[in-house]
Short mmCIF file of C-alpha atoms in Angstrom, two decimals:
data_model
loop_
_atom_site.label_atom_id
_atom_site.label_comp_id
_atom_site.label_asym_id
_atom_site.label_seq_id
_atom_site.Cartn_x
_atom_site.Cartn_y
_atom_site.Cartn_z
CA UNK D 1 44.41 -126.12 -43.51
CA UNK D 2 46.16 -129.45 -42.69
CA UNK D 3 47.78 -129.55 -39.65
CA UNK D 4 49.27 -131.84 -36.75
CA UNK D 5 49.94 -129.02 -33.29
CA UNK D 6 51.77 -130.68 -30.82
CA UNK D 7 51.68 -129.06 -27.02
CA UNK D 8 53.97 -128.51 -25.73
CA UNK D 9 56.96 -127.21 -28.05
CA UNK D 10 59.44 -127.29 -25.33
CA UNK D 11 59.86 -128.54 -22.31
CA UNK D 12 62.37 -129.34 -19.20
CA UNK D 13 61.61 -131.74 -16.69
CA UNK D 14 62.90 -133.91 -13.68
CA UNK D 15 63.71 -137.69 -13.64
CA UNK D 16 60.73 -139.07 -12.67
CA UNK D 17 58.16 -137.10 -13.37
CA UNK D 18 55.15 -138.02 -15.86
CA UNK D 19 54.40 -136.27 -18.35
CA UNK D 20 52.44 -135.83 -21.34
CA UNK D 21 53.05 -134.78 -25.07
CA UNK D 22 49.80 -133.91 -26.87
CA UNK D 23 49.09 -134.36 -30.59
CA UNK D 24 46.49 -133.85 -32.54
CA UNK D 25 45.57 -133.56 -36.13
CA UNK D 26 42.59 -132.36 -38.22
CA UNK D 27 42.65 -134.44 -41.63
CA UNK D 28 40.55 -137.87 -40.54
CA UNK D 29 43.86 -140.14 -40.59
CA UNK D 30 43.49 -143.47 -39.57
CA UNK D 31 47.60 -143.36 -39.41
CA UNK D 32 49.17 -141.73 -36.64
CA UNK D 33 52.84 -141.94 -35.18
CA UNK D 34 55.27 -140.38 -32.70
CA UNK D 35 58.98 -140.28 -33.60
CA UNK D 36 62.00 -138.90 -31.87
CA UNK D 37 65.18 -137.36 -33.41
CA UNK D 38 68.47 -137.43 -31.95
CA UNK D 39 71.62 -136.07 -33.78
CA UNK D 40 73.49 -138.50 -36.43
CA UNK D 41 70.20 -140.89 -36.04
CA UNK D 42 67.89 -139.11 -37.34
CA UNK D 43 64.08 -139.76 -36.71
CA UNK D 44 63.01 -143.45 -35.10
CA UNK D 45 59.54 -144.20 -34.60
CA UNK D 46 58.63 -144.74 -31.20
CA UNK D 47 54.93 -145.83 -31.22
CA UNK D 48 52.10 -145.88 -33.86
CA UNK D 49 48.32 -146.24 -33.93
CA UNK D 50 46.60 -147.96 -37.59
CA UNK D 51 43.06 -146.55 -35.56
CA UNK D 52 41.16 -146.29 -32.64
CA UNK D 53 41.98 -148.63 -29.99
CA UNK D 54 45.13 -150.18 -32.55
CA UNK D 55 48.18 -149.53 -31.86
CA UNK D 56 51.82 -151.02 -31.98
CA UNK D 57 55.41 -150.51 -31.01
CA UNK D 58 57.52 -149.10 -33.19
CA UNK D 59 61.46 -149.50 -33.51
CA UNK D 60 62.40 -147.37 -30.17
CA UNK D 61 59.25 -148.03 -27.77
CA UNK D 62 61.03 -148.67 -23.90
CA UNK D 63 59.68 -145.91 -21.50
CA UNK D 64 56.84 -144.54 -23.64
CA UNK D 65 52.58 -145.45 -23.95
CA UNK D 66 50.72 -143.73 -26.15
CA UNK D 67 46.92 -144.03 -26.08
CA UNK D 68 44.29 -143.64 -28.86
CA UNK D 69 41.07 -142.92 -27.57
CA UNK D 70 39.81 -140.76 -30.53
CA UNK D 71 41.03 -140.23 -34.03
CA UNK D 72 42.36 -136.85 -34.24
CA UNK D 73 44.30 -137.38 -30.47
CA UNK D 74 47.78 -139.53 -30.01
CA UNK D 75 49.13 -138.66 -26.90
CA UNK D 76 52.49 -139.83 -26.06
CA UNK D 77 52.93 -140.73 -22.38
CA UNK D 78 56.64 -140.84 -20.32
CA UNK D 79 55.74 -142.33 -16.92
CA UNK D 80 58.90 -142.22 -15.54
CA UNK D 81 60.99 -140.11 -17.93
CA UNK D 82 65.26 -140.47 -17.51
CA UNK D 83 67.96 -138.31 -19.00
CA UNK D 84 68.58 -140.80 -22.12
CA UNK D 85 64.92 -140.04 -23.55
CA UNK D 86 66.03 -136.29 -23.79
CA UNK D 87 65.32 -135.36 -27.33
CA UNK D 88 63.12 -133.54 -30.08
CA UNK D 89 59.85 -135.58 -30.80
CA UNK D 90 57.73 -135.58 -33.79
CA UNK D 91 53.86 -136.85 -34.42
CA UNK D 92 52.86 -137.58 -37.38
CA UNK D 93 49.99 -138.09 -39.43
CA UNK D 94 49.81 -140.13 -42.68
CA UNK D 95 47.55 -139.58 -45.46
CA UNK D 96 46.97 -141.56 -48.59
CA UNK D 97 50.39 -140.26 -50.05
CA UNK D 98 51.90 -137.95 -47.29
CA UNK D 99 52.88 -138.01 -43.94
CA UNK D 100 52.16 -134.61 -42.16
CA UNK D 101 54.52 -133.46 -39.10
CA UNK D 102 53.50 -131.63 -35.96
CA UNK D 103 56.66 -128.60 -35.23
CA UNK D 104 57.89 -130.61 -32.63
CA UNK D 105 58.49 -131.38 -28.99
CA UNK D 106 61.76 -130.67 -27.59
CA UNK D 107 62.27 -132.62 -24.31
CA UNK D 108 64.94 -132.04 -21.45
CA UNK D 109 64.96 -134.49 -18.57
CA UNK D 110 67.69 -133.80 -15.80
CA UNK C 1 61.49 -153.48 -45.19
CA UNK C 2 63.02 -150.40 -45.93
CA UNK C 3 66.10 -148.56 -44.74
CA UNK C 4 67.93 -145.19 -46.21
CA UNK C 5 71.51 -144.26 -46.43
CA UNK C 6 72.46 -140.52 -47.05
CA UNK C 7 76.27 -140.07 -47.78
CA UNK C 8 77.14 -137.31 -45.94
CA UNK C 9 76.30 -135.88 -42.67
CA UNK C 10 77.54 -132.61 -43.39
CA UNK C 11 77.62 -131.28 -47.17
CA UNK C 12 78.83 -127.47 -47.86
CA UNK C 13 78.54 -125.67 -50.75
CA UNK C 14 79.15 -122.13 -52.05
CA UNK C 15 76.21 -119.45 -52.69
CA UNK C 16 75.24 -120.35 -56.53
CA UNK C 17 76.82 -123.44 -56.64
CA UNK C 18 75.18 -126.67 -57.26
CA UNK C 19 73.39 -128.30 -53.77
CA UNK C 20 73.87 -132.45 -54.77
CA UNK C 21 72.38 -134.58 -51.42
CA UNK C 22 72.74 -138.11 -51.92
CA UNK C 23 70.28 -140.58 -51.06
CA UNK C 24 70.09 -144.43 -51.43
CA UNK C 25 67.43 -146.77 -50.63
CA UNK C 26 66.72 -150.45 -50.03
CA UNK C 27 62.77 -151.85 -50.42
CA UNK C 28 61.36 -155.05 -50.53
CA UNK C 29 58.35 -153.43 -52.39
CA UNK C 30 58.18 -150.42 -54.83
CA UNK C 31 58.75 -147.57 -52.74
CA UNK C 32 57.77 -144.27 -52.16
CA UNK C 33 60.25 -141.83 -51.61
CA UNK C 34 60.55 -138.47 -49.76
CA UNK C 35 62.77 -135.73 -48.80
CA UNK C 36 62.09 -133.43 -45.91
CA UNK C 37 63.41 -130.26 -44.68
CA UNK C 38 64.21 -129.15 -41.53
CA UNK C 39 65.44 -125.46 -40.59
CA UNK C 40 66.55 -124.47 -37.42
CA UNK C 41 64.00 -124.60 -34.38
CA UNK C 42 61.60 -125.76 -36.52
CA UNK C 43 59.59 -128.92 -37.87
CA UNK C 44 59.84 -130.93 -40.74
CA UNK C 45 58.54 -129.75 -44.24
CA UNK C 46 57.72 -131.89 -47.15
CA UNK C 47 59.72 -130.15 -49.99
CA UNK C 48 59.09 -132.96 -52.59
CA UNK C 49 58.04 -136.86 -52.97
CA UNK C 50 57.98 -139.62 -55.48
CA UNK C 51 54.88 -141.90 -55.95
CA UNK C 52 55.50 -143.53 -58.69
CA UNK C 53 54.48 -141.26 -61.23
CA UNK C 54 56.97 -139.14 -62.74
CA UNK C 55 61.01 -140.13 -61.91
CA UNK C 56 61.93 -136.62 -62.06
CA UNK C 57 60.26 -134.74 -59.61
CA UNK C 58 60.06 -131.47 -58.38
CA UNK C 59 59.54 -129.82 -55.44
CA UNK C 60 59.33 -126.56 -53.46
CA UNK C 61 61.90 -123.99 -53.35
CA UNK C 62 63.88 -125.02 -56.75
CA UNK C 63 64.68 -128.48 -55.72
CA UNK C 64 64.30 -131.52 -57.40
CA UNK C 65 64.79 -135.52 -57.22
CA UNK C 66 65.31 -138.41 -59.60
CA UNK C 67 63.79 -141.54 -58.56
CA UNK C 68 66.62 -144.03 -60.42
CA UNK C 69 65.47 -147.56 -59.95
CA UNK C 70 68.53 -149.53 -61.04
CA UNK C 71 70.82 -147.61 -58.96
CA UNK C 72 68.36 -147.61 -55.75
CA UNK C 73 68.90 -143.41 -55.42
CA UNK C 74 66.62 -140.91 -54.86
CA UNK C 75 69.29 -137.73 -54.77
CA UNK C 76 68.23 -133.94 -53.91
CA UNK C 77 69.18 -131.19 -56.64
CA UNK C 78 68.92 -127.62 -56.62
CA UNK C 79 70.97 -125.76 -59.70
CA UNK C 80 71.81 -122.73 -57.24
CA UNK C 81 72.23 -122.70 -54.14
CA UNK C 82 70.78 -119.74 -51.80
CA UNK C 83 71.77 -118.95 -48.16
CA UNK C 84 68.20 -120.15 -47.47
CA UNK C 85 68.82 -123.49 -47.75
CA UNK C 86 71.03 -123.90 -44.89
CA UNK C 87 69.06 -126.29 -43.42
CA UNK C 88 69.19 -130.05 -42.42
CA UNK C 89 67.94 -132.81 -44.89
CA UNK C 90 65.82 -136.04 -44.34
CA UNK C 91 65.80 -139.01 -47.39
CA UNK C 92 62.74 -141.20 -46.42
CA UNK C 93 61.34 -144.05 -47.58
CA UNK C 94 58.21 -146.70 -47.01
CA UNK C 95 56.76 -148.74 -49.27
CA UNK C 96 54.04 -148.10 -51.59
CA UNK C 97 51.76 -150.93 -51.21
CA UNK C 98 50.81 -149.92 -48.08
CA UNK C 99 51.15 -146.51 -47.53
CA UNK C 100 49.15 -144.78 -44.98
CA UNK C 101 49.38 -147.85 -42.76
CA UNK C 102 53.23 -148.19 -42.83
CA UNK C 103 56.56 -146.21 -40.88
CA UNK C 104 58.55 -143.53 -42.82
CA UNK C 105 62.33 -145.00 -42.80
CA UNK C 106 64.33 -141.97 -42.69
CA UNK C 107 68.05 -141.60 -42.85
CA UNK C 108 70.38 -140.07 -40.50
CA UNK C 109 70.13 -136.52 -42.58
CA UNK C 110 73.00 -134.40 -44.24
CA UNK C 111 73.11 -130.72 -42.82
CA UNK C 112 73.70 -128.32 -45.70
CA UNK C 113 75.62 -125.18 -45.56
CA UNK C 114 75.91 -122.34 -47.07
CA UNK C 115 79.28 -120.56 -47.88
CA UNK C 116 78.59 -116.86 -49.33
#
């Protein structure tokens, strides 16, 4: 079965504190992405990988990394998370005519 | 590049009624088009897409979507609406040359609800 399983589904956290959203997918994409929705924007990409080693800021990048050491893994990385990146994140993996989503992160920094 | 405009951030209909959620696109290159489903505490679910094949196109749970070129839309149908379909609703689009190395451009969504 296809599937992108984020870890982990919810989480609270302090200002300051790094932490790390895991994704990972089964279906040999070269195309990977993280988004995050907020309410009346709906979803922004943050970061996205074309491969191994590639990848490239997307449209709402300031205070994440993501790394992309092997092809089924896209972590997304908050060094030094702050209240304003509170929010439900998404990774997603893109096939030759379908993006699949992971069931989401939700995030709360305080 | 693409961008999405959904009329609508809230849209309520009664139980049987038609469900209508519009959608309008801009794309410098033939697009593809999508709409996605979201219910509460959950992800987001592919309930039907346009690749160029058909215009009409039809997806899960009754829904369907006409891909209309020469007005840029890409609205959401379903004849009757079911108190299962309270959900929220993402239009997105990215361009088909591309695909599988390009961003999904989604809109800001339209939250549906059900009146019984």
């Amino acid at each position: 079965e296809a599937q992108v399983t984020q870890n982990p589904r919810y989480l609270i956290t302090v200002t300051g504190k790094k932490l790390t959203v895991t994704c990972s997918q089964n279906m040999n994409h070269e195309y990977m992405s993280w988004y995050r929705q907020d309410p009346g924007l709906g979803l922004r990409q943050i970061y996205y990988s074309m491969n191994v080693e590639v990848t490239d800021k997307g449209d709402v990048p300031e205070g994440y990394k993501v790394s992309r050491k092997e092809k089924r893994n896209f972590p997304l990385i908050l060094e030094s998370p702050s209240p304003n990146q509170t929010s439900l994140y998404f990774c997603a993996s893109t096939g030759r005519t379908e993006a699949f989503f992971g069931q989401g992160t939700r995030l709360t920094v305080v | 590049a693409q961008s999405v405009t959904q009329l609508g951030s809230h849209v309520s209909v009664s139980e049987g009624a038609l469900v209508l959620l519009r959608c309008n696109y801009s794309s410098s290159v033939p697009p593809y088009l999508f709409w996605y489903v979201q219910y509460p505490n959950q992800g987001l679910q592919l309930l039907l897409k346009y690749t160029s094949a058909a215009t009409l196109v039809k997806g899960i749970n009754g829904f369907e979507a006409e891909f209309k070129k020469s007005e840029t839309s890409f609205h959401l149908t379903k004849p009757s609406a079911h108190m299962s379909d309270a959900a929220e609703y993402f239009c997105a689009v990215t361009g088909s040359t591309n695909f599988g190395n390009e961003k999904l451009t989604f809109g800001t969504g339209t939250r549906l609800t059900i009146i019984p």
